[in-house]
Short mmCIF file of C-alpha atoms and ligand atoms in Angstrom, two decimals:
data_model
loop_
_atom_site.label_atom_id
_atom_site.label_comp_id
_atom_site.label_asym_id
_atom_site.label_seq_id
_atom_site.Cartn_x
_atom_site.Cartn_y
_atom_site.Cartn_z
CA UNK X 1 0.00 0.00 0.00
CA UNK X 2 1.26 3.48 -0.71
CA UNK X 3 0.40 6.58 1.25
CA UNK X 4 -2.00 9.14 -0.20
CA UNK X 5 -2.96 12.70 0.70
CA UNK X 6 -5.19 11.51 3.53
CA UNK X 7 -2.51 9.42 5.23
CA UNK X 8 -1.40 10.66 8.66
CA UNK X 9 2.05 12.10 8.11
CA UNK X 10 4.79 13.31 10.43
CA UNK X 11 7.33 15.69 8.90
CA UNK X 12 10.42 16.08 11.08
CA UNK X 13 12.96 18.87 10.64
CA UNK X 14 16.26 17.78 12.16
CA UNK X 15 20.02 18.06 11.80
CA UNK X 16 20.16 14.26 12.11
CA UNK X 17 17.64 12.76 9.65
CA UNK X 18 19.57 9.48 9.79
CA UNK X 19 18.11 8.95 13.29
CA UNK X 20 14.73 8.22 11.63
CA UNK X 21 12.75 5.99 11.50
CA UNK X 22 15.00 4.38 14.14
CA UNK X 23 12.77 2.84 16.80
CA UNK X 24 9.68 3.88 14.83
CA UNK X 25 10.71 1.34 12.18
CA UNK X 26 10.04 -1.74 14.34
CA UNK X 27 7.07 -3.50 15.94
CA UNK X 28 3.56 -2.04 15.53
CA UNK X 29 4.64 1.41 14.34
CA UNK X 30 7.19 -0.08 11.93
CA UNK X 31 4.72 -2.51 10.40
CA UNK X 32 2.17 0.25 10.00
CA UNK X 33 4.80 2.47 8.38
CA UNK X 34 5.76 -0.31 5.97
CA UNK X 35 2.13 -0.90 4.98
CA UNK X 36 1.40 2.80 4.47
CA UNK X 37 -0.95 3.34 7.44
CA UNK X 38 1.16 6.41 8.22
CA UNK X 39 4.07 8.25 6.61
CA UNK X 40 7.27 9.71 7.94
CA UNK X 41 9.44 12.34 6.33
CA UNK X 42 12.71 13.36 8.04
CA UNK X 43 14.22 16.46 6.45
CA UNK X 44 17.69 17.82 7.01
CA UNK X 45 17.63 21.41 8.26
CA UNK X 46 21.14 21.79 6.85
CA UNK X 47 19.70 21.53 3.30
CA UNK X 48 18.31 25.02 3.88
CA UNK X 49 21.67 26.57 4.78
CA UNK X 50 22.77 29.18 2.28
CA UNK X 51 26.41 29.96 3.01
CA UNK X 52 29.54 28.22 1.77
CA UNK X 53 30.01 26.28 5.01
CA UNK X 54 26.34 25.24 5.21
CA UNK X 55 26.21 26.65 8.72
CA UNK X 56 22.98 26.29 10.66
CA UNK X 57 23.91 27.79 14.01
CA UNK X 58 25.74 30.73 15.54
CA UNK X 59 26.77 32.05 18.94
CA UNK X 60 24.02 33.42 21.22
CA UNK X 61 23.36 37.16 21.05
CA UNK X 62 24.22 38.61 24.43
CA UNK X 63 26.82 35.95 25.11
CA UNK X 64 26.71 32.66 26.96
CA UNK X 65 27.62 29.06 26.23
CA UNK X 66 26.74 26.95 23.21
CA UNK X 67 25.19 27.70 19.86
CA UNK X 68 21.71 28.68 18.65
CA UNK X 69 19.95 27.50 15.49
CA UNK X 70 19.59 30.39 13.06
CA UNK X 71 16.10 31.82 12.42
CA UNK X 72 16.61 32.31 8.67
CA UNK X 73 17.82 28.75 7.99
CA UNK X 74 15.06 27.17 10.07
CA UNK X 75 12.36 29.42 8.58
CA UNK X 76 13.27 28.42 5.05
CA UNK X 77 13.31 24.73 6.09
CA UNK X 78 9.79 25.17 7.53
CA UNK X 79 8.60 27.08 4.46
CA UNK X 80 9.70 24.23 2.20
CA UNK X 81 7.24 21.84 3.89
CA UNK X 82 3.70 21.32 2.57
CA UNK X 83 1.58 22.58 5.46
CA UNK X 84 -1.77 22.44 3.70
CA UNK X 85 -4.60 20.88 5.68
CA UNK X 86 -3.89 22.95 8.80
CA UNK X 87 -1.08 20.74 10.00
CA UNK X 88 0.05 21.54 13.56
CA UNK X 89 3.53 23.07 13.72
CA UNK X 90 5.33 21.76 16.78
CA UNK X 91 8.69 22.56 18.32
CA UNK X 92 10.05 20.01 20.76
CA UNK X 93 11.19 22.09 23.72
CA UNK X 94 11.68 21.67 27.47
CA UNK X 95 9.94 25.05 27.84
CA UNK X 96 6.81 23.76 26.10
CA UNK X 97 3.48 22.65 27.44
CA UNK X 98 3.87 19.09 28.76
CA UNK X 99 2.51 16.51 26.32
CA UNK X 100 -0.66 14.74 27.50
CA UNK X 101 -2.59 11.75 26.21
CA UNK X 102 -5.47 14.04 25.23
CA UNK X 103 -3.17 16.23 23.10
CA UNK X 104 -1.72 13.04 21.58
CA UNK X 105 -5.25 11.90 20.69
CA UNK X 106 -5.97 15.27 19.05
CA UNK X 107 -2.73 15.11 17.04
CA UNK X 108 -3.51 11.54 15.97
CA UNK X 109 -6.96 12.61 14.78
CA UNK X 110 -5.53 15.39 12.57
CA UNK X 111 -3.49 15.29 9.34
CA UNK X 112 -0.20 14.81 11.23
CA UNK X 113 2.25 17.46 12.47
CA UNK X 114 5.37 19.20 11.35
CA UNK X 115 7.89 18.72 14.16
CA UNK X 116 10.98 20.88 14.59
CA UNK X 117 13.82 19.29 16.58
CA UNK X 118 16.15 21.69 18.35
CA UNK X 119 19.82 21.02 19.07
CA UNK X 120 22.54 22.87 21.00
CA UNK X 121 21.06 25.66 23.17
CA UNK X 122 17.85 25.77 21.16
CA UNK X 123 16.52 27.94 18.34
CA UNK X 124 16.21 31.67 17.68
CA UNK X 125 13.05 33.01 19.38
CA UNK X 126 12.02 34.99 16.29
CA UNK X 127 11.33 31.88 14.20
CA UNK X 128 9.17 30.42 17.00
CA UNK X 129 7.02 33.54 16.81
CA UNK X 130 7.12 34.19 13.07
CA UNK X 131 6.11 30.60 12.21
CA UNK X 132 3.84 30.28 15.27
CA UNK X 133 5.47 27.10 16.52
CA UNK X 134 3.71 25.33 19.41
CA UNK X 135 6.33 24.34 21.98
CA UNK X 136 5.81 20.82 23.34
CA UNK X 137 7.76 19.20 26.18
CA UNK X 138 7.95 15.49 26.97
CA UNK X 139 8.96 16.07 30.59
CA UNK X 140 10.89 18.18 33.05
CA UNK X 141 14.39 17.13 32.05
CA UNK X 142 16.73 18.27 29.29
CA UNK X 143 17.60 16.09 26.30
CA UNK X 144 20.47 16.92 23.98
CA UNK X 145 18.15 17.23 21.00
CA UNK X 146 14.50 17.14 19.98
CA UNK X 147 14.72 13.90 17.98
CA UNK X 148 14.06 11.45 20.79
CA UNK X 149 11.25 13.70 22.03
CA UNK X 150 9.76 13.77 18.52
CA UNK X 151 9.96 9.98 18.32
CA UNK X 152 8.13 9.68 21.65
CA UNK X 153 5.37 11.99 20.39
CA UNK X 154 5.07 10.23 17.02
CA UNK X 155 5.01 6.79 18.64
CA UNK X 156 2.23 7.84 21.01
CA UNK X 157 0.17 9.17 18.05
CA UNK X 158 0.80 6.28 15.67
CA UNK X 159 -0.45 3.61 18.07
CA UNK X 160 -3.82 5.43 18.11
CA UNK X 161 -4.22 5.47 14.32
CA UNK X 162 -6.96 3.19 12.98
CA UNK X 163 -5.60 -0.25 12.12
CA UNK X 164 -2.30 0.10 13.96
CA UNK X 165 -3.17 -1.61 17.24
CA UNK X 166 -4.90 -4.99 17.25
CA UNK X 167 -8.01 -4.06 19.20
CA UNK X 168 -9.24 -0.46 19.49
CA UNK X 169 -10.40 -1.07 23.08
CA UNK X 170 -6.83 -1.69 24.24
CA UNK X 171 -6.37 2.06 23.78
CA UNK X 172 -9.60 3.06 25.49
CA UNK X 173 -8.83 1.28 28.77
CA UNK X 174 -5.21 2.15 29.39
CA UNK X 175 -3.43 4.72 31.53
CA UNK X 176 -4.70 8.32 31.31
CA UNK X 177 -7.96 7.45 29.59
CA UNK X 178 -10.49 8.81 32.07
CA UNK X 179 -7.55 10.41 33.98
CA UNK X 180 -6.68 7.13 35.70
CA UNK X 181 -3.53 5.03 35.67
CA UNK X 182 -4.06 1.49 34.43
CA UNK X 183 -4.93 -1.39 36.77
CA UNK X 184 -2.29 -4.16 37.23
CA UNK X 185 -2.04 -6.82 34.53
CA UNK X 186 -1.34 -10.55 34.95
CA UNK X 187 -0.86 -13.55 32.68
CA UNK X 188 0.37 -17.14 32.92
CA UNK X 189 1.86 -18.87 34.82
CA UNK X 190 -0.80 -18.96 37.51
CA UNK X 191 1.91 -19.19 40.19
CA UNK X 192 5.06 -17.10 39.98
CA UNK X 193 7.59 -17.49 42.79
CA UNK X 194 4.76 -18.42 45.13
CA UNK X 195 2.55 -15.50 44.06
CA UNK X 196 -0.80 -16.40 42.51
CA UNK X 197 -2.80 -14.31 40.08
CA UNK X 198 -5.54 -12.45 42.07
CA UNK X 199 -8.39 -14.95 42.29
CA UNK X 200 -11.08 -12.59 41.07
CA UNK X 201 -9.40 -12.39 37.64
CA UNK X 202 -9.92 -16.14 37.20
CA UNK X 203 -13.55 -16.06 38.38
CA UNK X 204 -15.08 -15.36 34.97
CA UNK X 205 -17.38 -12.79 36.60
CA UNK X 206 -16.92 -9.85 34.25
CA UNK X 207 -18.79 -7.30 36.35
CA UNK X 208 -16.74 -8.14 39.43
CA UNK X 209 -13.51 -8.06 37.42
CA UNK X 210 -14.39 -4.63 36.03
CA UNK X 211 -15.17 -3.32 39.53
CA UNK X 212 -11.90 -4.74 40.90
CA UNK X 213 -9.88 -3.17 38.08
CA UNK X 214 -11.60 0.16 38.58
CA UNK X 215 -10.84 0.10 42.32
CA UNK X 216 -7.18 -0.82 41.67
CA UNK X 217 -6.82 1.93 39.07
CA UNK X 218 -8.29 4.49 41.47
CA UNK X 219 -6.07 3.40 44.36
CA UNK X 220 -2.96 3.52 42.17
CA UNK X 221 -3.81 6.94 40.80
CA UNK X 222 -4.49 8.36 44.26
CA UNK X 223 -1.21 6.99 45.62
CA UNK X 224 1.08 7.76 42.69
CA UNK X 225 -0.44 10.71 40.92
CA UNK X 226 -2.32 12.96 43.32
CA UNK X 227 -2.19 15.61 40.57
CA UNK X 228 -4.22 13.44 38.17
CA UNK X 229 -6.55 12.40 40.96
CA UNK X 230 -7.26 15.95 42.07
CA UNK X 231 -7.90 17.03 38.50
CA UNK X 232 -10.34 14.15 38.15
CA UNK X 233 -12.34 15.10 41.23
CA UNK X 234 -13.38 18.40 39.69
CA UNK X 235 -14.73 16.79 36.54
CA UNK X 236 -18.36 15.72 36.17
CA UNK X 237 -19.10 12.01 35.97
CA UNK X 238 -18.59 10.08 32.78
CA UNK X 239 -21.08 10.61 29.99
CA UNK X 240 -21.76 14.19 30.98
CA UNK X 241 -20.20 16.99 29.04
CA UNK X 242 -16.98 18.02 30.70
CA UNK X 243 -15.47 21.48 30.47
CA UNK X 244 -12.32 21.68 28.39
CA UNK X 245 -9.29 21.19 30.58
CA UNK X 246 -7.15 24.34 30.31
CA UNK X 247 -3.96 22.26 30.45
CA UNK X 248 -5.05 19.95 27.64
CA UNK X 249 -4.50 22.42 24.83
N1 SAH G 301 18.87 25.48 26.42
C1 SAH G 301 17.57 24.86 26.31
C2 SAH G 301 17.71 23.34 26.16
C3 SAH G 301 18.21 22.93 24.82
S1 SAH G 301 18.24 21.18 24.68
C4 SAH G 301 16.76 25.17 27.58
O1 SAH G 301 17.37 25.29 28.64
O2 SAH G 301 15.54 25.25 27.49
C5 SAH G 301 18.32 21.00 22.93
C6 SAH G 301 17.03 20.62 22.25
O3 SAH G 301 16.57 19.38 22.76
C7 SAH G 301 15.87 21.57 22.45
O4 SAH G 301 15.91 22.63 21.53
C8 SAH G 301 14.68 20.68 22.22
O5 SAH G 301 14.36 20.54 20.84
C9 SAH G 301 15.15 19.32 22.72
N2 SAH G 301 14.68 18.99 24.07
C10 SAH G 301 15.41 18.93 25.19
N3 SAH G 301 14.68 18.59 26.26
C11 SAH G 301 13.42 18.40 25.82
C12 SAH G 301 12.19 18.04 26.46
N4 SAH G 301 12.11 17.81 27.75
N5 SAH G 301 11.08 17.93 25.69
C13 SAH G 301 11.14 18.19 24.36
N6 SAH G 301 12.26 18.54 23.70
C14 SAH G 301 13.41 18.65 24.42
#
């Protein structure tokens, strides 16, 4: 199968296109990429350099350590990408809004983003503003480049695309759906180092199993993620319309 205009597509601007598809080329995402369920385009920012040395970065204005990606080079790399269909324009950045499962679901439902990967100290502020890049963080720690962050974002989106995961319901029940962490999972053998599988899971009573899982998920969320739990408390019960969460984008 080949990809067409409607295929979900990630376009990555990077100084290291050889890093792609990398881990996105194996397992579920890799199979889906090979069969054309999604498309990936890694473009070299350096191709947009204009000087003799193909330079992409320069020293920070005002002084300080490291190098900064030039606004003009990055802008022309962005302008060379087909952005029709209202594709989101993302910049991986530790200063960005933390990525959430609900933002991932939105991105997966759209045409697929353009993703700019920073390197060195980051990129010139003017291109962020002029090209209205949405800064997205994958957590409160600093990576050496945006590529691994972009891969994390793409992987999270791709597994939600229709046909990529075996059963659609395996997405609906997992961590963060309904603002809960997932309940514990078990499989064979029935005894492991003296520990049995919780009996209720072998009872065949689906209603009881669902109630047990729900209780476990709630207890885990309360203990590990009081932030998620507190956020959940202020939302109306399932099925009712819930106000848009201001942190969800
Ligand atoms: N000096 C910058 C960090 C630059 S790290 C600062 O203090 O904010 C180099 C690049 O790695 C960034 O431009 C960004 O693209 C990427 N990066 C680093 N940490 C990240 C994170 N937590 N989430 C997303 N991208 C990140």
